[in-house]
mmCIF file of C-alpha atoms in Angstrom:
data_model
loop_
_atom_site.group_PDB
_atom_site.id
_atom_site.type_symbol
_atom_site.label_atom_id
_atom_site.label_comp_id
_atom_site.label_asym_id
_atom_site.label_seq_id
_atom_site.Cartn_x
_atom_site.Cartn_y
_atom_site.Cartn_z
ATOM 1 C CA MET A 92 2.119 28.509 -14.357
ATOM 2 C CA VAL A 93 0.084 28.775 -11.155
ATOM 3 C CA THR A 94 2.444 28.399 -8.241
ATOM 4 C CA SER A 95 3.189 29.007 -4.603
ATOM 5 C CA THR A 96 6.647 29.630 -3.165
ATOM 6 C CA VAL A 97 8.799 26.614 -3.995
ATOM 7 C CA PRO A 98 12.388 26.248 -2.801
ATOM 8 C CA THR A 99 15.068 25.235 -5.269
ATOM 9 C CA VAL A 100 16.176 22.161 -3.273
ATOM 10 C CA SER A 101 14.297 19.159 -1.899
ATOM 11 C CA ARG A 102 15.447 16.891 0.914
ATOM 12 C CA GLN A 103 15.337 13.171 0.122
ATOM 13 C CA VAL A 104 16.008 9.809 1.677
ATOM 14 C CA VAL A 105 18.070 7.726 -0.748
ATOM 15 C CA PHE A 106 18.887 4.018 -0.881
ATOM 16 C CA PRO A 107 22.147 4.305 -2.885
ATOM 17 C CA GLU A 108 22.690 0.548 -2.674
ATOM 18 C CA ARG A 109 21.374 -2.475 -0.867
ATOM 19 C CA GLY A 110 21.206 -1.994 2.907
ATOM 20 C CA VAL A 111 22.311 1.666 2.882
ATOM 21 C CA ILE A 112 20.203 4.709 3.840
ATOM 22 C CA ARG A 113 21.395 8.262 3.236
ATOM 23 C CA LEU A 114 19.945 11.751 3.434
ATOM 24 C CA ALA A 115 20.517 13.868 0.344
ATOM 25 C CA ALA A 116 19.257 16.909 -1.524
ATOM 26 C CA VAL A 117 18.223 17.408 -5.123
ATOM 27 C CA GLU A 118 17.506 20.475 -7.229
ATOM 28 C CA VAL A 119 13.836 21.191 -7.851
ATOM 29 C CA GLN A 120 12.808 22.269 -11.341
ATOM 30 C CA PRO A 121 9.479 24.052 -12.009
ATOM 31 C CA PRO A 122 6.888 21.843 -13.710
ATOM 32 C CA ALA A 123 6.175 22.027 -17.413
ATOM 33 C CA SER A 124 2.752 23.088 -18.656
ATOM 34 C CA ASP A 125 1.220 19.582 -18.375
ATOM 35 C CA GLN A 126 2.909 18.727 -15.061
ATOM 36 C CA LEU A 127 2.655 19.639 -11.412
ATOM 37 C CA LEU A 128 4.913 19.620 -8.383
ATOM 38 C CA MET A 129 3.589 18.058 -5.189
ATOM 39 C CA ARG A 130 4.653 19.121 -1.721
ATOM 40 C CA VAL A 131 4.667 15.956 0.375
ATOM 41 C CA ARG A 132 3.000 16.262 3.770
ATOM 42 C CA ARG A 133 3.017 12.631 4.906
ATOM 43 C CA VAL A 134 4.422 9.366 3.627
ATOM 44 C CA GLY A 135 3.774 5.994 5.177
ATOM 45 C CA ILE A 136 6.483 3.429 5.856
ATOM 46 C CA CYS A 137 5.492 0.146 4.212
ATOM 47 C CA ALA A 138 6.907 -3.360 4.545
ATOM 48 C CA THR A 139 7.677 -3.114 0.828
ATOM 49 C CA ASP A 140 10.113 -0.304 1.647
ATOM 50 C CA LEU A 141 12.014 -2.669 3.954
ATOM 51 C CA HIS A 142 12.092 -5.324 1.213
ATOM 52 C CA LEU A 143 13.459 -2.717 -1.198
ATOM 53 C CA LEU A 144 16.212 -1.648 1.173
ATOM 54 C CA GLU A 145 17.370 -5.243 1.539
ATOM 55 C CA GLY A 146 17.315 -5.844 -2.215
ATOM 56 C CA HIS A 147 14.450 -8.352 -2.110
ATOM 57 C CA ILE A 148 12.543 -6.610 -4.914
ATOM 58 C CA GLY A 149 14.747 -6.053 -7.944
ATOM 59 C CA ASP A 150 17.693 -3.650 -8.183
ATOM 60 C CA PRO A 151 16.315 -0.111 -8.529
ATOM 61 C CA PHE A 152 19.258 1.615 -6.837
ATOM 62 C CA PRO A 153 19.844 4.464 -6.294
ATOM 63 C CA LEU A 154 16.245 4.791 -5.154
ATOM 64 C CA VAL A 155 14.189 7.395 -3.327
ATOM 65 C CA PRO A 156 11.610 5.177 -1.570
ATOM 66 C CA GLY A 157 8.068 6.000 -0.535
ATOM 67 C CA HIS A 158 4.817 5.181 -2.350
ATOM 68 C CA GLU A 159 2.231 5.995 0.351
ATOM 69 C CA PHE A 160 2.363 9.775 0.000
ATOM 70 C CA VAL A 161 -0.143 12.603 0.258
ATOM 71 C CA GLY A 162 0.343 16.336 0.062
ATOM 72 C CA GLU A 163 -0.638 19.465 -1.771
ATOM 73 C CA VAL A 164 -0.073 21.141 -5.107
ATOM 74 C CA ALA A 165 3.058 23.270 -4.780
ATOM 75 C CA ALA A 166 3.222 24.394 -8.410
ATOM 76 C CA ILE A 167 1.221 23.475 -11.483
ATOM 77 C CA GLY A 168 1.534 24.139 -15.188
ATOM 78 C CA ALA A 169 -1.238 25.935 -17.046
ATOM 79 C CA ALA A 170 -2.347 22.917 -19.090
ATOM 80 C CA ALA A 171 -2.358 20.656 -16.029
ATOM 81 C CA ALA A 172 -4.370 23.223 -14.054
ATOM 82 C CA ARG A 173 -7.017 23.347 -16.786
ATOM 83 C CA ARG A 174 -7.210 19.588 -17.298
ATOM 84 C CA ARG A 175 -7.154 18.579 -13.653
ATOM 85 C CA GLY A 176 -9.089 21.496 -12.196
ATOM 86 C CA LEU A 177 -6.400 22.032 -9.576
ATOM 87 C CA ALA A 178 -4.577 25.028 -8.173
ATOM 88 C CA ALA A 179 -1.659 25.609 -5.821
ATOM 89 C CA GLY A 180 -2.545 24.608 -2.287
ATOM 90 C CA ASP A 181 -5.098 21.933 -3.206
ATOM 91 C CA ARG A 182 -4.809 18.722 -1.179
ATOM 92 C CA ILE A 183 -4.088 15.671 -3.342
ATOM 93 C CA ALA A 184 -3.184 11.998 -3.413
ATOM 94 C CA VAL A 185 -1.224 10.632 -6.374
ATOM 95 C CA GLU A 186 -1.413 6.954 -7.277
ATOM 96 C CA MET A 187 1.928 5.179 -7.118
ATOM 97 C CA LEU A 188 1.773 3.779 -10.673
ATOM 98 C CA LEU A 189 2.302 5.941 -13.753
ATOM 99 C CA PRO A 190 0.373 3.996 -16.430
ATOM 100 C CA CYS A 191 0.554 4.639 -20.142
ATOM 101 C CA GLY A 192 -3.225 4.450 -20.579
ATOM 102 C CA ALA A 193 -2.894 2.885 -24.035
ATOM 103 C CA CYS A 194 -1.571 -0.680 -23.719
ATOM 104 C CA PRO A 195 -3.981 -3.667 -23.669
ATOM 105 C CA ARG A 196 -3.984 -3.982 -19.882
ATOM 106 C CA CYS A 197 -4.599 -0.261 -19.376
ATOM 107 C CA ALA A 198 -7.404 -0.426 -21.951
ATOM 108 C CA GLU A 199 -9.198 -3.114 -19.952
ATOM 109 C CA GLY A 200 -8.843 -1.146 -16.706
ATOM 110 C CA ARG A 201 -6.017 -3.212 -15.222
ATOM 111 C CA TYR A 202 -3.548 -0.361 -15.366
ATOM 112 C CA ASN A 203 -1.649 -1.892 -12.446
ATOM 113 C CA LEU A 204 -0.319 -4.295 -15.107
ATOM 114 C CA CYS A 205 0.718 -1.566 -17.570
ATOM 115 C CA ASP A 206 3.201 -2.729 -20.208
ATOM 116 C CA ARG A 207 5.423 0.271 -19.442
ATOM 117 C CA ASP A 208 5.976 -1.176 -15.974
ATOM 118 C CA ASP A 209 6.834 -4.687 -17.204
ATOM 119 C CA PRO A 210 10.532 -5.584 -17.560
ATOM 120 C CA ALA A 211 9.486 -8.673 -19.561
ATOM 121 C CA ALA A 212 7.993 -6.328 -22.164
ATOM 122 C CA GLY A 213 11.307 -4.507 -22.515
ATOM 123 C CA ALA A 214 10.587 -1.527 -20.257
ATOM 124 C CA PRO A 215 14.031 -0.174 -19.314
ATOM 125 C CA VAL A 216 12.795 1.729 -16.238
ATOM 126 C CA GLY A 217 9.825 0.949 -14.015
ATOM 127 C CA ARG A 218 6.839 3.229 -13.490
ATOM 128 C CA GLU A 219 6.122 2.861 -9.766
ATOM 129 C CA TYR A 220 6.888 5.811 -7.505
ATOM 130 C CA GLY A 221 9.267 4.849 -4.719
ATOM 131 C CA VAL A 222 9.685 1.283 -5.935
ATOM 132 C CA ASN A 223 11.393 0.922 -9.323
ATOM 133 C CA ILE A 224 12.150 4.376 -10.761
ATOM 134 C CA PRO A 225 15.799 5.122 -9.963
ATOM 135 C CA ARG A 226 16.839 8.537 -8.711
ATOM 136 C CA THR A 227 19.009 8.893 -11.810
ATOM 137 C CA ALA A 228 15.901 9.269 -13.989
ATOM 138 C CA ALA A 229 15.275 13.002 -14.506
ATOM 139 C CA PRO A 230 14.142 15.028 -12.634
ATOM 140 C CA GLY A 231 15.020 12.717 -9.722
ATOM 141 C CA LEU A 232 11.815 13.374 -7.739
ATOM 142 C CA TRP A 233 10.295 9.884 -7.892
ATOM 143 C CA GLY A 234 9.819 8.882 -4.252
ATOM 144 C CA GLY A 235 7.700 10.084 -1.368
ATOM 145 C CA TYR A 236 10.499 10.191 1.212
ATOM 146 C CA ALA A 237 11.138 13.748 0.099
ATOM 147 C CA ASP A 238 9.831 17.282 0.377
ATOM 148 C CA TYR A 239 8.714 17.392 -3.264
ATOM 149 C CA LEU A 240 7.498 14.971 -5.896
ATOM 150 C CA HIS A 241 7.359 15.301 -9.682
ATOM 151 C CA VAL A 242 3.879 14.576 -11.106
ATOM 152 C CA PRO A 243 3.860 14.111 -14.915
ATOM 153 C CA ALA A 244 0.853 14.244 -17.213
ATOM 154 C CA GLU A 245 0.148 10.500 -17.036
ATOM 155 C CA ALA A 246 -0.082 10.438 -13.235
ATOM 156 C CA ILE A 247 -3.468 9.674 -11.666
ATOM 157 C CA VAL A 248 -4.267 12.450 -9.202
ATOM 158 C CA HIS A 249 -7.136 12.553 -6.708
ATOM 159 C CA ARG A 250 -8.363 15.526 -4.731
ATOM 160 C CA LEU A 251 -8.446 14.975 -0.973
ATOM 161 C CA PRO A 252 -11.188 16.515 1.165
ATOM 162 C CA ASP A 253 -10.163 19.136 3.711
ATOM 163 C CA THR A 254 -11.922 17.194 6.467
ATOM 164 C CA VAL A 255 -9.425 14.300 6.479
ATOM 165 C CA PRO A 256 -6.359 15.030 8.677
ATOM 166 C CA TRP A 257 -2.962 14.449 7.107
ATOM 167 C CA ASP A 258 -2.078 11.481 9.323
ATOM 168 C CA THR A 259 -5.317 9.759 8.318
ATOM 169 C CA ALA A 260 -4.916 10.768 4.676
ATOM 170 C CA ALA A 261 -1.577 8.923 4.656
ATOM 171 C CA LEU A 262 -3.605 5.689 4.780
ATOM 172 C CA VAL A 263 -5.227 6.331 1.402
ATOM 173 C CA GLU A 264 -2.792 4.104 -0.537
ATOM 174 C CA PRO A 265 -2.824 1.062 1.798
ATOM 175 C CA LEU A 266 -6.612 1.376 2.056
ATOM 176 C CA ALA A 267 -6.793 1.487 -1.760
ATOM 177 C CA VAL A 268 -4.680 -1.696 -1.853
ATOM 178 C CA SER A 269 -7.182 -3.211 0.581
ATOM 179 C CA PHE A 270 -10.180 -2.285 -1.536
ATOM 180 C CA ARG A 271 -8.543 -3.811 -4.607
ATOM 181 C CA ALA A 272 -7.942 -7.052 -2.709
ATOM 182 C CA VAL A 273 -11.603 -7.126 -1.689
ATOM 183 C CA GLN A 274 -12.625 -6.397 -5.283
ATOM 184 C CA ARG A 275 -10.363 -9.178 -6.572
ATOM 185 C CA GLY A 276 -12.001 -11.572 -4.127
ATOM 186 C CA ARG A 277 -15.439 -10.505 -5.348
ATOM 187 C CA VAL A 278 -16.559 -10.069 -1.754
ATOM 188 C CA ALA A 279 -20.333 -9.707 -1.816
ATOM 189 C CA PRO A 280 -23.080 -9.145 0.756
ATOM 190 C CA GLY A 281 -23.423 -12.206 2.963
ATOM 191 C CA ASP A 282 -19.943 -13.608 2.332
ATOM 192 C CA ARG A 283 -17.887 -15.153 5.121
ATOM 193 C CA VAL A 284 -14.364 -13.741 4.933
ATOM 194 C CA VAL A 285 -11.045 -14.631 6.565
ATOM 195 C CA VAL A 286 -8.182 -12.127 6.602
ATOM 196 C CA ILE A 287 -4.690 -13.453 7.374
ATOM 197 C CA GLY A 288 -2.256 -10.909 8.790
ATOM 198 C CA PRO A 289 -3.440 -8.075 11.082
ATOM 199 C CA GLY A 290 -0.899 -5.546 9.867
ATOM 200 C CA PRO A 291 -2.050 -2.142 8.616
ATOM 201 C CA VAL A 292 -3.268 -3.525 5.275
ATOM 202 C CA GLY A 293 -4.912 -6.539 6.892
ATOM 203 C CA LEU A 294 -6.811 -4.349 9.343
ATOM 204 C CA LEU A 295 -7.921 -2.126 6.479
ATOM 205 C CA ILE A 296 -8.969 -5.174 4.440
ATOM 206 C CA SER A 297 -11.239 -6.151 7.311
ATOM 207 C CA ALA A 298 -12.922 -2.745 7.151
ATOM 208 C CA ALA A 299 -13.112 -2.834 3.342
ATOM 209 C CA ALA A 300 -14.706 -6.311 3.428
ATOM 210 C CA LYS A 301 -17.364 -5.092 5.840
ATOM 211 C CA ILE A 302 -18.012 -2.040 3.656
ATOM 212 C CA ALA A 303 -18.488 -4.465 0.743
ATOM 213 C CA GLY A 304 -21.155 -6.288 2.741
ATOM 214 C CA ALA A 305 -19.344 -9.269 4.267
ATOM 215 C CA ALA A 306 -21.608 -10.942 6.821
ATOM 216 C CA ARG A 307 -18.788 -12.128 9.043
ATOM 217 C CA VAL A 308 -15.039 -11.445 9.080
ATOM 218 C CA VAL A 309 -12.454 -13.459 11.019
ATOM 219 C CA MET A 310 -8.898 -12.149 11.438
ATOM 220 C CA VAL A 311 -6.043 -14.667 11.756
ATOM 221 C CA GLY A 312 -2.640 -13.654 13.103
ATOM 222 C CA THR A 313 -0.067 -14.015 15.852
ATOM 223 C CA ARG A 314 0.107 -10.609 17.573
ATOM 224 C CA GLN A 315 -2.677 -10.364 20.125
ATOM 225 C CA ASN A 316 -2.711 -6.562 20.364
ATOM 226 C CA ARG A 317 -3.365 -6.320 16.634
ATOM 227 C CA LEU A 318 -5.958 -9.073 16.745
ATOM 228 C CA ASP A 319 -7.766 -7.114 19.451
ATOM 229 C CA LEU A 320 -7.630 -3.986 17.289
ATOM 230 C CA ALA A 321 -9.092 -5.917 14.345
ATOM 231 C CA ARG A 322 -12.460 -5.965 16.101
ATOM 232 C CA ARG A 323 -12.543 -2.177 15.821
ATOM 233 C CA PHE A 324 -12.035 -2.534 12.067
ATOM 234 C CA GLY A 325 -14.973 -4.788 11.363
ATOM 235 C CA ALA A 326 -13.659 -8.222 12.397
ATOM 236 C CA ASP A 327 -16.316 -10.250 14.195
ATOM 237 C CA ALA A 328 -13.754 -12.646 15.653
ATOM 238 C CA ALA A 329 -10.018 -13.207 15.809
ATOM 239 C CA VAL A 330 -7.928 -16.381 15.860
ATOM 240 C CA ASN A 331 -4.412 -16.351 17.301
ATOM 241 C CA SER A 332 -2.609 -19.025 15.319
ATOM 242 C CA ARG A 333 0.043 -19.349 18.043
ATOM 243 C CA VAL A 334 -2.553 -20.224 20.660
ATOM 244 C CA VAL A 335 -5.113 -22.507 18.998
ATOM 245 C CA ASP A 336 -4.358 -26.133 18.262
ATOM 246 C CA ASP A 337 -5.914 -26.106 14.782
ATOM 247 C CA VAL A 338 -6.443 -22.842 12.899
ATOM 248 C CA ARG A 339 -8.758 -24.456 10.356
ATOM 249 C CA ASP A 340 -11.067 -25.814 13.045
ATOM 250 C CA ALA A 341 -11.027 -22.510 14.933
ATOM 251 C CA VAL A 342 -11.957 -20.562 11.802
ATOM 252 C CA ALA A 343 -14.712 -23.028 10.936
ATOM 253 C CA ARG A 344 -16.199 -22.660 14.430
ATOM 254 C CA GLU A 345 -16.249 -18.872 14.147
ATOM 255 C CA LEU A 346 -17.767 -18.866 10.643
ATOM 256 C CA GLY A 347 -20.026 -21.883 10.863
ATOM 257 C CA GLY A 348 -17.960 -23.479 8.101
ATOM 258 C CA LEU A 349 -15.010 -22.557 5.933
ATOM 259 C CA ALA A 350 -14.710 -19.132 4.328
ATOM 260 C CA ASP A 351 -16.185 -18.011 1.041
ATOM 261 C CA VAL A 352 -13.179 -15.709 0.619
ATOM 262 C CA VAL A 353 -9.734 -15.750 2.259
ATOM 263 C CA ILE A 354 -7.514 -12.695 1.808
ATOM 264 C CA GLU A 355 -3.848 -13.090 2.744
ATOM 265 C CA SER A 356 -1.938 -9.917 3.614
ATOM 266 C CA ALA A 357 0.834 -11.228 5.883
ATOM 267 C CA GLY A 358 3.470 -11.234 3.158
ATOM 268 C CA VAL A 359 4.953 -14.620 4.092
ATOM 269 C CA THR A 360 4.677 -17.794 2.043
ATOM 270 C CA ALA A 361 3.486 -19.847 5.020
ATOM 271 C CA ALA A 362 0.409 -17.611 5.232
ATOM 272 C CA GLN A 363 -0.236 -18.042 1.514
ATOM 273 C CA SER A 364 -0.040 -21.823 1.879
ATOM 274 C CA GLN A 365 -2.371 -21.642 4.877
ATOM 275 C CA ALA A 366 -4.903 -19.510 3.004
ATOM 276 C CA VAL A 367 -5.994 -22.313 0.668
ATOM 277 C CA THR A 368 -6.778 -24.562 3.656
ATOM 278 C CA LEU A 369 -9.264 -22.089 5.154
ATOM 279 C CA VAL A 370 -11.532 -21.593 2.116
ATOM 280 C CA ARG A 371 -14.520 -23.734 1.143
ATOM 281 C CA ARG A 372 -14.637 -25.757 -2.063
ATOM 282 C CA GLY A 373 -15.267 -23.372 -4.950
ATOM 283 C CA GLY A 374 -14.225 -20.372 -2.860
ATOM 284 C CA ARG A 375 -11.753 -17.583 -3.582
ATOM 285 C CA VAL A 376 -8.277 -16.954 -2.163
ATOM 286 C CA VAL A 377 -6.657 -13.548 -2.642
ATOM 287 C CA LEU A 378 -2.875 -13.244 -2.236
ATOM 288 C CA ALA A 379 -2.180 -9.596 -1.434
ATOM 289 C CA GLY A 380 1.005 -9.711 0.658
ATOM 290 C CA ALA A 381 4.402 -9.064 -0.949
ATOM 291 C CA CYS A 382 6.824 -11.811 0.085
ATOM 292 C CA GLY A 383 9.967 -10.734 -1.789
ATOM 293 C CA TRP A 384 11.168 -11.523 -5.294
ATOM 294 C CA GLY A 385 12.782 -14.887 -4.526
ATOM 295 C CA ALA A 386 9.998 -16.345 -2.372
ATOM 296 C CA ASP A 387 8.231 -19.478 -3.605
ATOM 297 C CA VAL A 388 4.860 -20.672 -2.330
ATOM 298 C CA THR A 389 3.765 -24.310 -2.116
ATOM 299 C CA PHE A 390 0.246 -25.663 -2.565
ATOM 300 C CA GLY A 391 -0.961 -29.233 -2.834
ATOM 301 C CA ALA A 392 -1.759 -29.228 -6.549
ATOM 302 C CA ASP A 393 -4.567 -31.792 -6.285
ATOM 303 C CA ARG A 394 -5.351 -31.755 -2.579
ATOM 304 C CA ASP A 395 -5.643 -27.970 -2.218
ATOM 305 C CA LEU A 396 -6.470 -26.724 -5.704
ATOM 306 C CA LEU A 397 -7.639 -29.162 -8.371
ATOM 307 C CA THR A 398 -10.155 -31.245 -6.417
ATOM 308 C CA ARG A 399 -11.525 -28.186 -4.606
ATOM 309 C CA GLU A 400 -11.642 -25.885 -7.670
ATOM 310 C CA ILE A 401 -10.806 -22.757 -5.717
ATOM 311 C CA ASP A 402 -9.862 -19.474 -7.392
ATOM 312 C CA VAL A 403 -6.406 -18.201 -6.406
ATOM 313 C CA LEU A 404 -6.280 -14.504 -7.229
ATOM 314 C CA PRO A 405 -3.161 -12.371 -6.730
ATOM 315 C CA SER A 406 -3.925 -8.730 -6.004
ATOM 316 C CA PHE A 407 -1.248 -6.265 -7.124
ATOM 317 C CA LEU A 408 -1.151 -2.581 -6.186
ATOM 318 C CA SER A 409 -4.244 -0.408 -5.935
ATOM 319 C CA ALA A 410 -5.913 0.081 -9.338
ATOM 320 C CA GLY A 411 -9.507 1.149 -8.859
ATOM 321 C CA GLY A 412 -9.101 1.424 -5.122
ATOM 322 C CA TYR A 413 -8.511 5.131 -4.554
ATOM 323 C CA GLU A 414 -12.085 6.324 -5.026
ATOM 324 C CA PRO A 415 -13.611 3.974 -2.428
ATOM 325 C CA SER A 416 -10.610 4.584 -0.168
ATOM 326 C CA ILE A 417 -11.107 8.351 -0.130
ATOM 327 C CA ALA A 418 -14.840 7.877 0.410
ATOM 328 C CA ALA A 419 -14.195 5.541 3.352
ATOM 329 C CA LEU A 420 -11.700 7.902 4.995
ATOM 330 C CA THR A 421 -14.183 10.732 4.585
ATOM 331 C CA ASP A 422 -17.016 8.671 6.055
ATOM 332 C CA ALA A 423 -14.813 7.682 9.034
ATOM 333 C CA ALA A 424 -16.956 4.694 10.015
ATOM 334 C CA TYR A 425 -13.815 3.048 11.416
ATOM 335 C CA PRO A 426 -11.082 4.576 13.640
ATOM 336 C CA TYR A 427 -8.530 4.943 10.851
ATOM 337 C CA ALA A 428 -6.462 7.524 12.735
ATOM 338 C CA ASP A 429 -5.687 4.955 15.440
ATOM 339 C CA LEU A 430 -3.594 2.955 12.971
ATOM 340 C CA VAL A 431 -0.970 5.721 12.811
ATOM 341 C CA THR A 432 0.909 5.022 16.014
ATOM 342 C CA HIS A 433 4.333 6.521 15.237
ATOM 343 C CA ARG A 434 5.392 9.784 13.557
ATOM 344 C CA TYR A 435 8.977 10.714 12.625
ATOM 345 C CA PRO A 436 10.695 13.621 10.901
ATOM 346 C CA LEU A 437 12.591 12.752 7.746
ATOM 347 C CA GLU A 438 15.932 12.917 9.547
ATOM 348 C CA GLN A 439 14.897 10.067 11.860
ATOM 349 C CA VAL A 440 14.065 7.601 9.100
ATOM 350 C CA ARG A 441 16.636 5.081 10.379
ATOM 351 C CA ASP A 442 15.018 5.080 13.825
ATOM 352 C CA ALA A 443 11.631 4.623 12.188
ATOM 353 C CA TYR A 444 12.899 1.652 10.178
ATOM 354 C CA ASP A 445 14.333 -0.017 13.277
ATOM 355 C CA VAL A 446 11.004 0.258 15.079
ATOM 356 C CA VAL A 447 9.000 -1.029 12.104
ATOM 357 C CA ARG A 448 11.414 -3.859 11.278
ATOM 358 C CA GLU A 449 11.603 -5.053 14.885
ATOM 359 C CA LYS A 450 7.897 -4.398 15.576
ATOM 360 C CA ARG A 451 8.786 -2.458 18.705
ATOM 361 C CA ASP A 452 6.640 -0.229 20.901
ATOM 362 C CA ASP A 453 3.363 -1.742 19.620
ATOM 363 C CA VAL A 454 3.921 -0.043 16.271
ATOM 364 C CA ILE A 455 1.140 -0.480 13.739
ATOM 365 C CA LYS A 456 1.718 2.241 11.170
ATOM 366 C CA ALA A 457 4.618 4.690 11.131
ATOM 367 C CA VAL A 458 4.641 7.795 8.963
ATOM 368 C CA LEU A 459 7.266 10.366 8.060
ATOM 369 C CA VAL A 460 6.116 13.920 8.639
ATOM 370 C CA LEU A 461 7.490 16.222 5.960
ATOM 371 C CA ALA A 462 5.384 19.242 6.860
ATOM 372 C CA ASP A 463 2.476 20.040 9.194
#
């Protein structure tokens, strides 16, 4: 095994039950030959983490949250080192899903829908880091709110360039989610695109749409400071839905008609219902925001869908998005670092959650700093 100095204990944030946050420690075991151990440097705080804490997404407790993590190889088994071409100290990003690589969905490239992560297919334990793998599953290192993370053979690992600072690198997962949403919407050169929700993912979707060749991007939201920032991430115009009398008319004025593609990232059902009203007949609507397990969305079956023959395309997780995400962060055509507005040590995770939940202090993206 190729290794650096690894302590025997890792700090962790644990959700032992709904609504409860605790700090804990867990023993760290050295990786087997086909595994590696990741030292977490940064982990982003995502709205999904807040949903998990409140029990809106299943019952994975006790859970170590955190799926937006980046770090370095702390220790690596001999077989993993040969296969992955990695060594201790290399900077890496690990995708949040651990796919089997063999089921029908994995075989067609949609590994975000892996059968091993589907409770309906009889999977007893999920396969998403920080989301649905309970801490009780050995070795207990399944979430990014921790010093160390277990990386088994099936994990998808990407090397990170040395030129991308850690705070910026922490955006690799939400940017990958953004690229997948753009891919699902089949955004092509010349398309007119609307993005609903100028949160971190929405702002990154704007940039990803422009990278894909969108001719014009309009951001729709309610927080003016974020709408202003959207212009720095490729948006050609912004519409504050609390200010205008008619969002549809305002969007049409900015685009010269309705959108070819609307991508919703607000994570509320009202935004999903609004999305279908902003797209042209025969256009595409991408639903990328997580609303919580019990949320239901309402469309006019004939008025909004049937007679307009629009494609409604959910976009789940980040399959296929990491490569363009890493390339975009390396290229730095947009001010990605400006999205990270708040940094907290692990011990202040409760303070971080309060700020993110209440949208205080002009927070856009908060990260936990595990090591500098």
